[in-house]
Amino acid sequence: MKDIPLPTKRRLVLLERLLSGYKEKNITSQKIQELTGWTSAVVRRDISALKLNCGATNGYKVEELKSHLEKMFGEKKESLRCCIVGLGRMGQALLDTSELYDSPFKIVAGFDSSVNKTEVLSSSFPLHPTTLMKKIIHEEEISYAILTVDSDEAQPLTDLLIDCGIKGIVNYTPCVLKVPIEVPIENVSLLTALETLAIN
Amino acid sequence: MKDIPLPTKRRLVLLERLLSGYKEKNITSQKIQELTGWTSAVVRRDISALKLNCGATNGYKVEELKSHLEKMFGEKKESLRCCIVGLGRMGQALLDTSELYDSPFKIVAGFDSSVNKTEVLSSSFPLHPTTLMKKIIHEEEISYAILTVDSDEAQPLTDLLIDCGIKGIVNYTPCVLKVPIEVPIENVSLLTALETLAIN
């Protein structure tokens, strides 16, 4: 998957989600353009990365396309365990993980440097002080971290997460995090998203 | 800016933020690699998109690089007015907009289909029922929308936002939104971010 460009990966992730609710037998790149706003040329190029054998003359066979997309993600789609680091307003909003229901991702732990918060807040998974991070991440076999701490804590806790062997970070802080090349980051802070929109 | 690839744009957005706190006179692509985890080759290619005149032998001049980055974003950096659509847990977490302080973005309105919420919640900007969206977006000259509604409301409200002439949407829902090609979307839902990480 390393050879597929990131924007293509992002669109294929969304395409899989789109098709999971699609009822027709075939779908054309033009139809996908209507449903998403990506141009049909972009759609055809993205799908060519999947190396399907069918042409696109009468559209793609939806079931075939789905199964290729599932296979593409499939190897990694056994239960992927995640933790939330930082239980401020954003972290608390993410404690309700209904969005991840029916996905391979499962949040199994939350961390905050304030013991007060970890004791008072309620969630469907255990909350711990950050001092226990290394132990819990190891024991719970956690692969991904969702970082929602204050800016001054972002880099120190990232360093700790890397040290714990975390495989990827969803960064809800506006900080530019320093990580090893092999650890992917998704920067999803509001500021980063708005700035990216504004230079489109 | 249309000719610069999206991943480069994203990194340049982060590079500008990184440099705003950088005290040295010069910076090398190697140093940027250390600070970010992007490879120095990627850094040099990204920066070449800015068409600087200086070489990178002894590193880039930080001030020059900053001013090129600012110019690049600058034209659009007069006050950019935003609204939040959906005041559930995520929307409420975003009501505290300290992250946008000192940025060109300003949230000037919030909307929710529940009048109860718009009346009870407190924020530094006015909250309105979604029935007033068209009127307020026009009057307040709002350019960008932050969408944090439930999945079943996502597409109908996106259609309404497009109809109001919105210029871009930050999508915190996991829905694949149907938009015209000229309206950019940043998909920052937790599920989308985790899925993108997992296929890296």
Short mmCIF file of C-alpha atoms in Angstrom, two decimals:
data_model
loop_
_atom_site.label_atom_id
_atom_site.label_comp_id
_atom_site.label_asym_id
_atom_site.label_seq_id
_atom_site.Cartn_x
_atom_site.Cartn_y
_atom_site.Cartn_z
CA MET A 1 0.00 0.00 0.00
CA LYS A 2 3.05 2.24 0.30
CA ASP A 3 2.97 2.95 -3.45
CA ILE A 4 -0.54 4.40 -3.50
CA PRO A 5 -0.60 8.19 -3.04
CA LEU A 6 -2.22 9.43 0.17
CA PRO A 7 -5.07 11.40 -1.50
CA THR A 8 -6.01 8.23 -3.43
CA LYS A 9 -5.99 6.22 -0.19
CA ARG A 10 -8.23 8.81 1.45
CA ARG A 11 -10.72 8.66 -1.42
CA LEU A 12 -10.68 4.84 -1.52
CA VAL A 13 -11.47 4.81 2.22
CA LEU A 14 -14.50 7.00 1.51
CA LEU A 15 -15.44 5.03 -1.61
CA GLU A 16 -15.61 1.82 0.41
CA ARG A 17 -17.95 3.55 2.87
CA LEU A 18 -20.07 4.92 0.03
CA LEU A 19 -20.45 1.52 -1.66
CA SER A 20 -21.40 -0.25 1.56
CA GLY A 21 -24.76 1.53 1.33
CA TYR A 22 -25.12 1.35 -2.47
CA LYS A 23 -27.90 -0.85 -3.80
CA GLU A 24 -27.34 -0.96 -7.60
CA LYS A 25 -25.41 -3.72 -9.38
CA ASN A 26 -23.14 -1.42 -11.36
CA ILE A 27 -21.67 2.00 -10.78
CA THR A 28 -19.97 4.30 -13.30
CA SER A 29 -17.19 6.76 -12.53
CA GLN A 30 -19.67 9.45 -13.62
CA LYS A 31 -22.13 8.28 -10.96
CA ILE A 32 -19.36 8.35 -8.33
CA GLN A 33 -18.57 11.89 -9.46
CA GLU A 34 -22.22 12.84 -8.85
CA LEU A 35 -22.17 11.26 -5.41
CA THR A 36 -18.87 12.72 -4.23
CA GLY A 37 -17.76 15.70 -6.26
CA TRP A 38 -14.48 13.99 -7.27
CA THR A 39 -14.08 14.21 -11.06
CA SER A 40 -14.74 10.97 -12.94
CA ALA A 41 -11.14 11.04 -14.24
CA VAL A 42 -9.84 11.08 -10.66
CA VAL A 43 -12.24 8.27 -9.76
CA ARG A 44 -11.02 6.09 -12.65
CA ARG A 45 -7.38 6.73 -11.74
CA ASP A 46 -8.01 5.91 -8.07
CA ILE A 47 -9.81 2.68 -8.95
CA SER A 48 -7.04 1.69 -11.36
CA ALA A 49 -4.77 1.51 -8.29
CA LEU A 50 -6.85 -1.49 -7.20
CA LYS A 51 -5.81 -3.38 -10.36
CA LEU A 52 -9.30 -4.67 -11.17
CA ASN A 53 -9.68 -6.84 -14.23
CA CYS A 54 -13.02 -5.42 -15.32
CA GLY A 55 -13.24 -2.42 -17.60
CA ALA A 56 -15.31 0.63 -16.83
CA THR A 57 -17.28 0.78 -20.06
CA ASN A 58 -20.59 -0.15 -18.45
CA GLY A 59 -19.48 0.85 -15.01
CA TYR A 60 -17.78 -1.16 -12.30
CA LYS A 61 -19.48 -4.19 -10.81
CA VAL A 62 -20.28 -2.97 -7.31
CA GLU A 63 -19.73 -6.33 -5.61
CA GLU A 64 -16.36 -6.81 -7.31
CA LEU A 65 -15.27 -3.30 -6.44
CA LYS A 66 -16.35 -3.76 -2.83
CA SER A 67 -14.49 -7.03 -2.49
CA HIS A 68 -11.31 -5.49 -3.91
CA LEU A 69 -11.59 -2.56 -1.51
CA GLU A 70 -12.24 -4.87 1.41
CA LYS A 71 -9.26 -7.03 0.46
CA MET A 72 -7.10 -3.94 0.23
CA PHE A 73 -7.96 -2.90 3.78
CA GLY A 74 -8.69 -6.41 4.92
CA GLU A 75 -5.32 -7.60 6.09
CA LYS A 76 -5.26 -4.91 8.72
CA LYS A 77 -8.92 -5.01 9.53
CA GLU A 78 -8.87 -7.45 12.41
CA SER A 79 -9.74 -5.57 15.60
CA LEU A 80 -7.58 -2.45 15.79
CA ARG A 81 -7.26 -1.23 19.34
CA CYS A 82 -7.04 2.49 20.05
CA CYS A 83 -6.68 4.84 23.00
CA ILE A 84 -7.65 8.47 23.60
CA VAL A 85 -4.90 10.60 25.12
CA GLY A 86 -6.32 13.75 26.70
CA LEU A 87 -9.80 14.03 28.18
CA GLY A 88 -10.54 17.73 27.75
CA ARG A 89 -13.60 18.91 25.81
CA MET A 90 -12.54 17.23 22.58
CA GLY A 91 -11.46 14.00 24.25
CA GLN A 92 -14.74 13.87 26.16
CA ALA A 93 -16.70 14.38 22.92
CA LEU A 94 -14.87 11.33 21.53
CA LEU A 95 -15.72 9.18 24.57
CA ASP A 96 -19.00 8.51 22.80
CA THR A 97 -17.57 6.20 20.16
CA SER A 98 -20.79 5.35 18.35
CA GLU A 99 -19.03 6.49 15.16
CA LEU A 100 -16.70 3.49 15.40
CA TYR A 101 -19.53 1.01 15.92
CA ASP A 102 -19.47 -1.57 13.15
CA SER A 103 -15.86 -0.59 12.25
CA PRO A 104 -12.69 -2.58 13.00
CA PHE A 105 -11.57 0.11 15.45
CA LYS A 106 -12.20 -0.14 19.13
CA ILE A 107 -11.22 2.40 21.79
CA VAL A 108 -10.12 0.38 24.80
CA ALA A 109 -8.53 3.02 27.05
CA GLY A 110 -8.44 6.74 27.79
CA PHE A 111 -5.63 8.67 29.45
CA ASP A 112 -5.32 12.07 31.11
CA SER A 113 -2.65 13.65 33.27
CA SER A 114 -5.37 14.75 35.69
CA VAL A 115 -6.36 11.85 37.96
CA ASN A 116 -9.40 13.90 38.86
CA LYS A 117 -10.69 13.59 35.28
CA THR A 118 -9.95 9.89 34.92
CA GLU A 119 -11.86 9.22 38.15
CA VAL A 120 -14.85 11.48 37.54
CA LEU A 121 -15.61 10.94 33.85
CA SER A 122 -17.63 7.92 32.79
CA SER A 123 -17.06 5.89 29.65
CA SER A 124 -17.55 2.38 28.33
CA PHE A 125 -13.80 1.70 28.62
CA PRO A 126 -11.36 2.31 31.51
CA LEU A 127 -9.69 5.70 32.01
CA HIS A 128 -6.16 5.89 33.44
CA PRO A 129 -3.61 8.50 34.47
CA THR A 130 -0.94 9.06 31.78
CA THR A 131 1.68 7.65 34.16
CA LEU A 132 0.23 4.20 33.38
CA MET A 133 0.33 4.67 29.60
CA LYS A 134 3.27 2.44 28.84
CA LYS A 135 1.93 -0.44 30.92
CA ILE A 136 -1.65 -0.26 29.60
CA ILE A 137 -0.71 0.22 25.92
CA HIS A 138 1.45 -2.88 26.16
CA GLU A 139 -1.07 -5.00 28.06
CA GLU A 140 -4.03 -3.95 25.93
CA GLU A 141 -2.08 -4.28 22.65
CA ILE A 142 -3.11 -0.80 21.57
CA SER A 143 -2.04 0.16 18.02
CA TYR A 144 -3.39 3.69 17.51
CA ALA A 145 -3.62 6.81 19.64
CA ILE A 146 -6.06 9.71 19.37
CA LEU A 147 -4.28 12.79 20.71
CA THR A 148 -6.51 15.52 22.16
CA VAL A 149 -4.27 17.15 24.77
CA ASP A 150 -3.30 20.80 25.29
CA SER A 151 -0.55 22.08 23.02
CA ASP A 152 2.14 22.07 25.70
CA GLU A 153 1.59 18.37 26.38
CA ALA A 154 1.39 17.30 22.73
CA GLN A 155 5.06 16.62 21.94
CA PRO A 156 6.06 15.05 25.29
CA LEU A 157 3.10 12.66 25.11
CA THR A 158 3.82 11.91 21.44
CA ASP A 159 7.39 10.97 22.42
CA LEU A 160 5.97 8.68 25.09
CA LEU A 161 3.50 7.11 22.62
CA ILE A 162 6.33 6.45 20.15
CA ASP A 163 8.31 4.92 22.97
CA CYS A 164 5.30 2.66 23.70
CA GLY A 165 5.47 1.40 20.09
CA ILE A 166 2.28 3.06 18.86
CA LYS A 167 1.68 2.52 15.12
CA GLY A 168 -0.11 5.76 14.21
CA ILE A 169 -1.58 8.92 15.71
CA VAL A 170 -4.74 10.89 14.98
CA ASN A 171 -3.67 14.41 15.96
CA TYR A 172 -6.53 16.67 17.08
CA THR A 173 -4.06 19.31 18.31
CA PRO A 174 -2.81 22.06 15.99
CA CYS A 175 0.80 21.15 16.90
CA VAL A 176 3.27 19.95 14.31
CA LEU A 177 4.37 16.69 15.90
CA LYS A 178 7.86 15.29 15.57
CA VAL A 179 7.65 11.57 14.84
CA PRO A 180 9.79 8.91 13.17
CA ILE A 181 9.14 8.58 9.43
CA GLU A 182 7.52 5.15 9.85
CA VAL A 183 4.79 6.40 12.22
CA PRO A 184 1.94 7.96 10.23
CA ILE A 185 0.02 10.95 11.57
CA GLU A 186 -3.40 12.21 10.53
CA ASN A 187 -3.60 15.92 11.36
CA VAL A 188 -7.27 16.66 11.92
CA SER A 189 -7.26 19.77 14.09
CA LEU A 190 -9.83 22.40 13.19
CA LEU A 191 -7.11 24.96 12.42
CA THR A 192 -5.21 22.62 10.08
CA ALA A 193 -8.43 21.65 8.30
CA LEU A 194 -9.52 25.28 7.82
CA GLU A 195 -6.08 26.35 6.60
CA THR A 196 -6.02 23.51 4.08
CA LEU A 197 -9.48 24.53 2.83
CA ALA A 198 -8.47 28.17 2.55
CA ILE A 199 -5.53 27.51 0.22
CA ASN A 200 -7.55 25.30 -2.10
CA MET B 1 -2.60 27.23 -5.81
CA LYS B 2 -4.61 24.71 -7.84
CA ASP B 3 -1.41 23.21 -9.27
CA ILE B 4 0.11 22.27 -5.90
CA PRO B 5 -0.77 18.71 -4.78
CA LEU B 6 -2.94 18.45 -1.68
CA PRO B 7 -0.38 16.58 0.49
CA THR B 8 2.17 19.35 -0.26
CA LYS B 9 -0.39 21.99 0.72
CA ARG B 10 -1.06 20.19 3.96
CA ARG B 11 2.64 20.04 4.79
CA LEU B 12 3.20 23.69 3.85
CA VAL B 13 0.36 24.67 6.19
CA LEU B 14 2.14 22.82 9.00
CA LEU B 15 5.56 24.16 7.97
CA GLU B 16 4.31 27.72 8.29
CA ARG B 17 3.08 26.95 11.81
CA LEU B 18 6.38 25.29 12.70
CA LEU B 19 8.46 28.23 11.49
CA SER B 20 6.36 30.79 13.35
CA GLY B 21 7.95 29.50 16.55
CA TYR B 22 11.43 28.88 15.13
CA LYS B 23 14.20 31.12 16.44
CA GLU B 24 17.24 30.27 14.24
CA LYS B 25 18.23 32.26 11.14
CA ASN B 26 18.56 29.28 8.82
CA ILE B 27 16.89 25.90 8.60
CA THR B 28 17.93 22.89 6.53
CA SER B 29 15.62 20.29 5.03
CA GLN B 30 17.42 17.79 7.30
CA LYS B 31 16.44 19.85 10.35
CA ILE B 32 12.83 20.00 9.14
CA GLN B 33 12.97 16.21 8.77
CA GLU B 34 14.05 15.94 12.41
CA LEU B 35 11.25 18.23 13.54
CA THR B 36 8.46 16.62 11.56
CA GLY B 37 9.27 13.13 10.35
CA TRP B 38 8.81 14.11 6.68
CA THR B 39 11.85 13.01 4.68
CA SER B 40 14.24 15.79 3.68
CA ALA B 41 13.63 14.92 0.00
CA VAL B 42 9.90 15.51 0.47
CA VAL B 43 10.64 18.76 2.31
CA ARG B 44 12.84 20.04 -0.53
CA ARG B 45 10.23 19.12 -3.12
CA ASP B 46 7.46 20.83 -1.12
CA ILE B 47 9.51 23.99 -0.70
CA SER B 48 10.40 24.03 -4.40
CA ALA B 49 6.68 24.55 -5.04
CA LEU B 50 7.12 28.00 -3.45
CA LYS B 51 9.59 28.98 -6.19
CA LEU B 52 12.15 30.54 -3.84
CA ASN B 53 15.27 31.99 -5.38
CA CYS B 54 17.62 30.84 -2.65
CA GLY B 55 19.30 27.44 -2.78
CA ALA B 56 19.25 24.97 0.07
CA THR B 57 23.00 24.40 0.39
CA ASN B 58 23.30 26.12 3.74
CA GLY B 59 19.65 25.75 4.54
CA TYR B 60 16.77 28.06 3.81
CA LYS B 61 16.67 31.56 5.25
CA VAL B 62 13.86 31.28 7.79
CA GLU B 63 12.56 34.83 7.29
CA GLU B 64 12.48 34.43 3.51
CA LEU B 65 10.75 31.08 3.76
CA LYS B 66 8.20 32.50 6.21
CA SER B 67 7.43 35.47 4.00
CA HIS B 68 6.94 33.22 0.96
CA LEU B 69 4.62 30.97 2.94
CA GLU B 70 2.68 33.95 4.26
CA LYS B 71 2.37 35.40 0.78
CA MET B 72 1.13 32.06 -0.49
CA PHE B 73 -1.67 31.96 2.08
CA GLY B 74 -1.84 35.71 2.39
CA GLU B 75 -4.33 36.68 -0.25
CA LYS B 76 -6.97 34.65 1.46
CA LYS B 77 -5.89 35.45 4.99
CA GLU B 78 -8.06 38.45 5.67
CA SER B 79 -10.65 37.49 8.26
CA LEU B 80 -12.26 34.22 7.18
CA ARG B 81 -15.64 33.81 8.77
CA CYS B 82 -16.87 30.35 9.76
CA CYS B 83 -19.91 28.71 11.29
CA ILE B 84 -20.48 25.50 13.21
CA VAL B 85 -23.40 23.41 12.02
CA GLY B 86 -24.52 20.92 14.66
CA LEU B 87 -24.16 21.47 18.40
CA GLY B 88 -23.95 17.91 19.70
CA ARG B 89 -20.95 16.75 21.74
CA MET B 90 -18.42 17.48 18.99
CA GLY B 91 -19.94 20.84 18.07
CA GLN B 92 -20.00 21.84 21.73
CA ALA B 93 -16.32 20.89 22.10
CA LEU B 94 -15.58 23.25 19.21
CA LEU B 95 -17.52 26.14 20.81
CA ASP B 96 -14.32 26.83 22.71
CA THR B 97 -12.41 28.24 19.77
CA SER B 98 -9.16 29.11 21.52
CA GLU B 99 -7.40 27.03 18.87
CA LEU B 100 -8.32 29.66 16.28
CA TYR B 101 -7.06 32.57 18.37
CA ASP B 102 -4.33 34.42 16.49
CA SER B 103 -5.45 32.76 13.21
CA PRO B 104 -7.37 34.42 10.35
CA PHE B 105 -10.38 32.22 11.07
CA LYS B 106 -13.24 33.38 13.19
CA ILE B 107 -16.34 31.42 14.12
CA VAL B 108 -19.21 33.90 14.04
CA ALA B 109 -22.27 31.65 14.28
CA GLY B 110 -23.47 28.22 15.37
CA PHE B 111 -26.53 26.36 14.14
CA ASP B 112 -28.58 23.43 15.37
CA SER B 113 -31.95 22.03 14.38
CA SER B 114 -32.89 21.91 18.07
CA VAL B 115 -33.97 25.35 19.28
CA ASN B 116 -33.57 23.99 22.78
CA LYS B 117 -29.81 23.65 22.24
CA THR B 118 -29.34 27.03 20.59
CA GLU B 119 -31.13 28.66 23.51
CA VAL B 120 -29.46 26.77 26.35
CA LEU B 121 -25.81 26.55 25.25
CA SER B 122 -23.54 29.50 25.82
CA SER B 123 -20.80 30.65 23.47
CA SER B 124 -18.95 33.81 22.50
CA PHE B 125 -20.92 34.00 19.23
CA PRO B 126 -24.68 33.75 18.55
CA LEU B 127 -26.38 30.36 18.10
CA HIS B 128 -29.32 30.03 15.73
CA PRO B 129 -31.82 27.40 14.57
CA THR B 130 -30.85 25.88 11.19
CA THR B 131 -33.99 27.42 9.68
CA LEU B 132 -32.15 30.77 9.80
CA MET B 133 -28.97 29.42 8.13
CA LYS B 134 -29.45 31.00 4.72
CA LYS B 135 -30.22 34.45 6.16
CA ILE B 136 -27.34 34.44 8.71
CA ILE B 137 -24.68 33.01 6.36
CA HIS B 138 -25.52 35.76 3.89
CA GLU B 139 -25.66 38.58 6.44
CA GLU B 140 -22.52 37.50 8.29
CA GLU B 141 -20.58 36.81 5.06
CA ILE B 142 -19.63 33.33 6.26
CA SER B 143 -17.20 31.44 4.00
CA TYR B 144 -16.59 28.12 5.73
CA ALA B 145 -18.75 25.64 7.60
CA ILE B 146 -17.75 23.10 10.25
CA LEU B 147 -20.18 20.21 10.01
CA THR B 148 -20.75 18.21 13.20
CA VAL B 149 -24.29 16.94 12.80
CA ASP B 150 -25.71 13.42 13.03
CA SER B 151 -25.25 11.28 9.93
CA ASP B 152 -28.86 11.53 8.81
CA GLU B 153 -28.68 15.33 8.74
CA ALA B 154 -25.27 15.54 7.03
CA GLN B 155 -26.26 15.51 3.36
CA PRO B 156 -29.43 17.65 3.62
CA LEU B 157 -27.52 20.33 5.55
CA THR B 158 -24.59 20.11 3.12
CA ASP B 159 -27.02 20.76 0.27
CA LEU B 160 -28.34 23.77 2.16
CA LEU B 161 -24.80 25.05 2.82
CA ILE B 162 -23.92 24.74 -0.86
CA ASP B 163 -27.12 26.58 -1.67
CA CYS B 164 -25.99 29.34 0.73
CA GLY B 165 -22.79 29.70 -1.31
CA ILE B 166 -20.41 28.25 1.28
CA LYS B 167 -16.79 28.00 0.02
CA GLY B 168 -15.59 24.93 1.90
CA ILE B 169 -16.63 22.42 4.57
CA VAL B 170 -14.74 20.78 7.43
CA ASN B 171 -16.59 17.48 7.74
CA TYR B 172 -16.48 15.94 11.24
CA THR B 173 -19.11 13.36 10.24
CA PRO B 174 -18.08 10.00 8.74
CA CYS B 175 -20.48 10.58 5.82
CA VAL B 176 -19.25 10.81 2.25
CA LEU B 177 -20.72 14.17 1.26
CA LYS B 178 -21.94 14.95 -2.22
CA VAL B 179 -20.67 18.40 -3.21
CA PRO B 180 -19.89 20.30 -6.42
CA ILE B 181 -16.29 19.87 -7.61
CA GLU B 182 -15.40 23.47 -6.77
CA VAL B 183 -16.31 23.18 -3.08
CA PRO B 184 -13.43 21.60 -1.14
CA ILE B 185 -14.08 19.29 1.80
CA GLU B 186 -11.71 18.30 4.59
CA ASN B 187 -12.84 14.95 5.97
CA VAL B 188 -11.66 14.86 9.57
CA SER B 189 -13.97 12.37 11.24
CA LEU B 190 -12.31 9.98 13.66
CA LEU B 191 -13.30 6.97 11.56
CA THR B 192 -11.88 8.42 8.33
CA ALA B 193 -8.64 9.38 10.10
CA LEU B 194 -8.22 5.93 11.66
CA GLU B 195 -8.97 4.16 8.39
CA THR B 196 -6.41 6.29 6.57
CA LEU B 197 -3.80 5.50 9.24
CA ALA B 198 -4.55 1.80 9.07
CA ILE B 199 -3.85 1.50 5.35
CA ASN B 200 -0.58 3.39 5.56
#
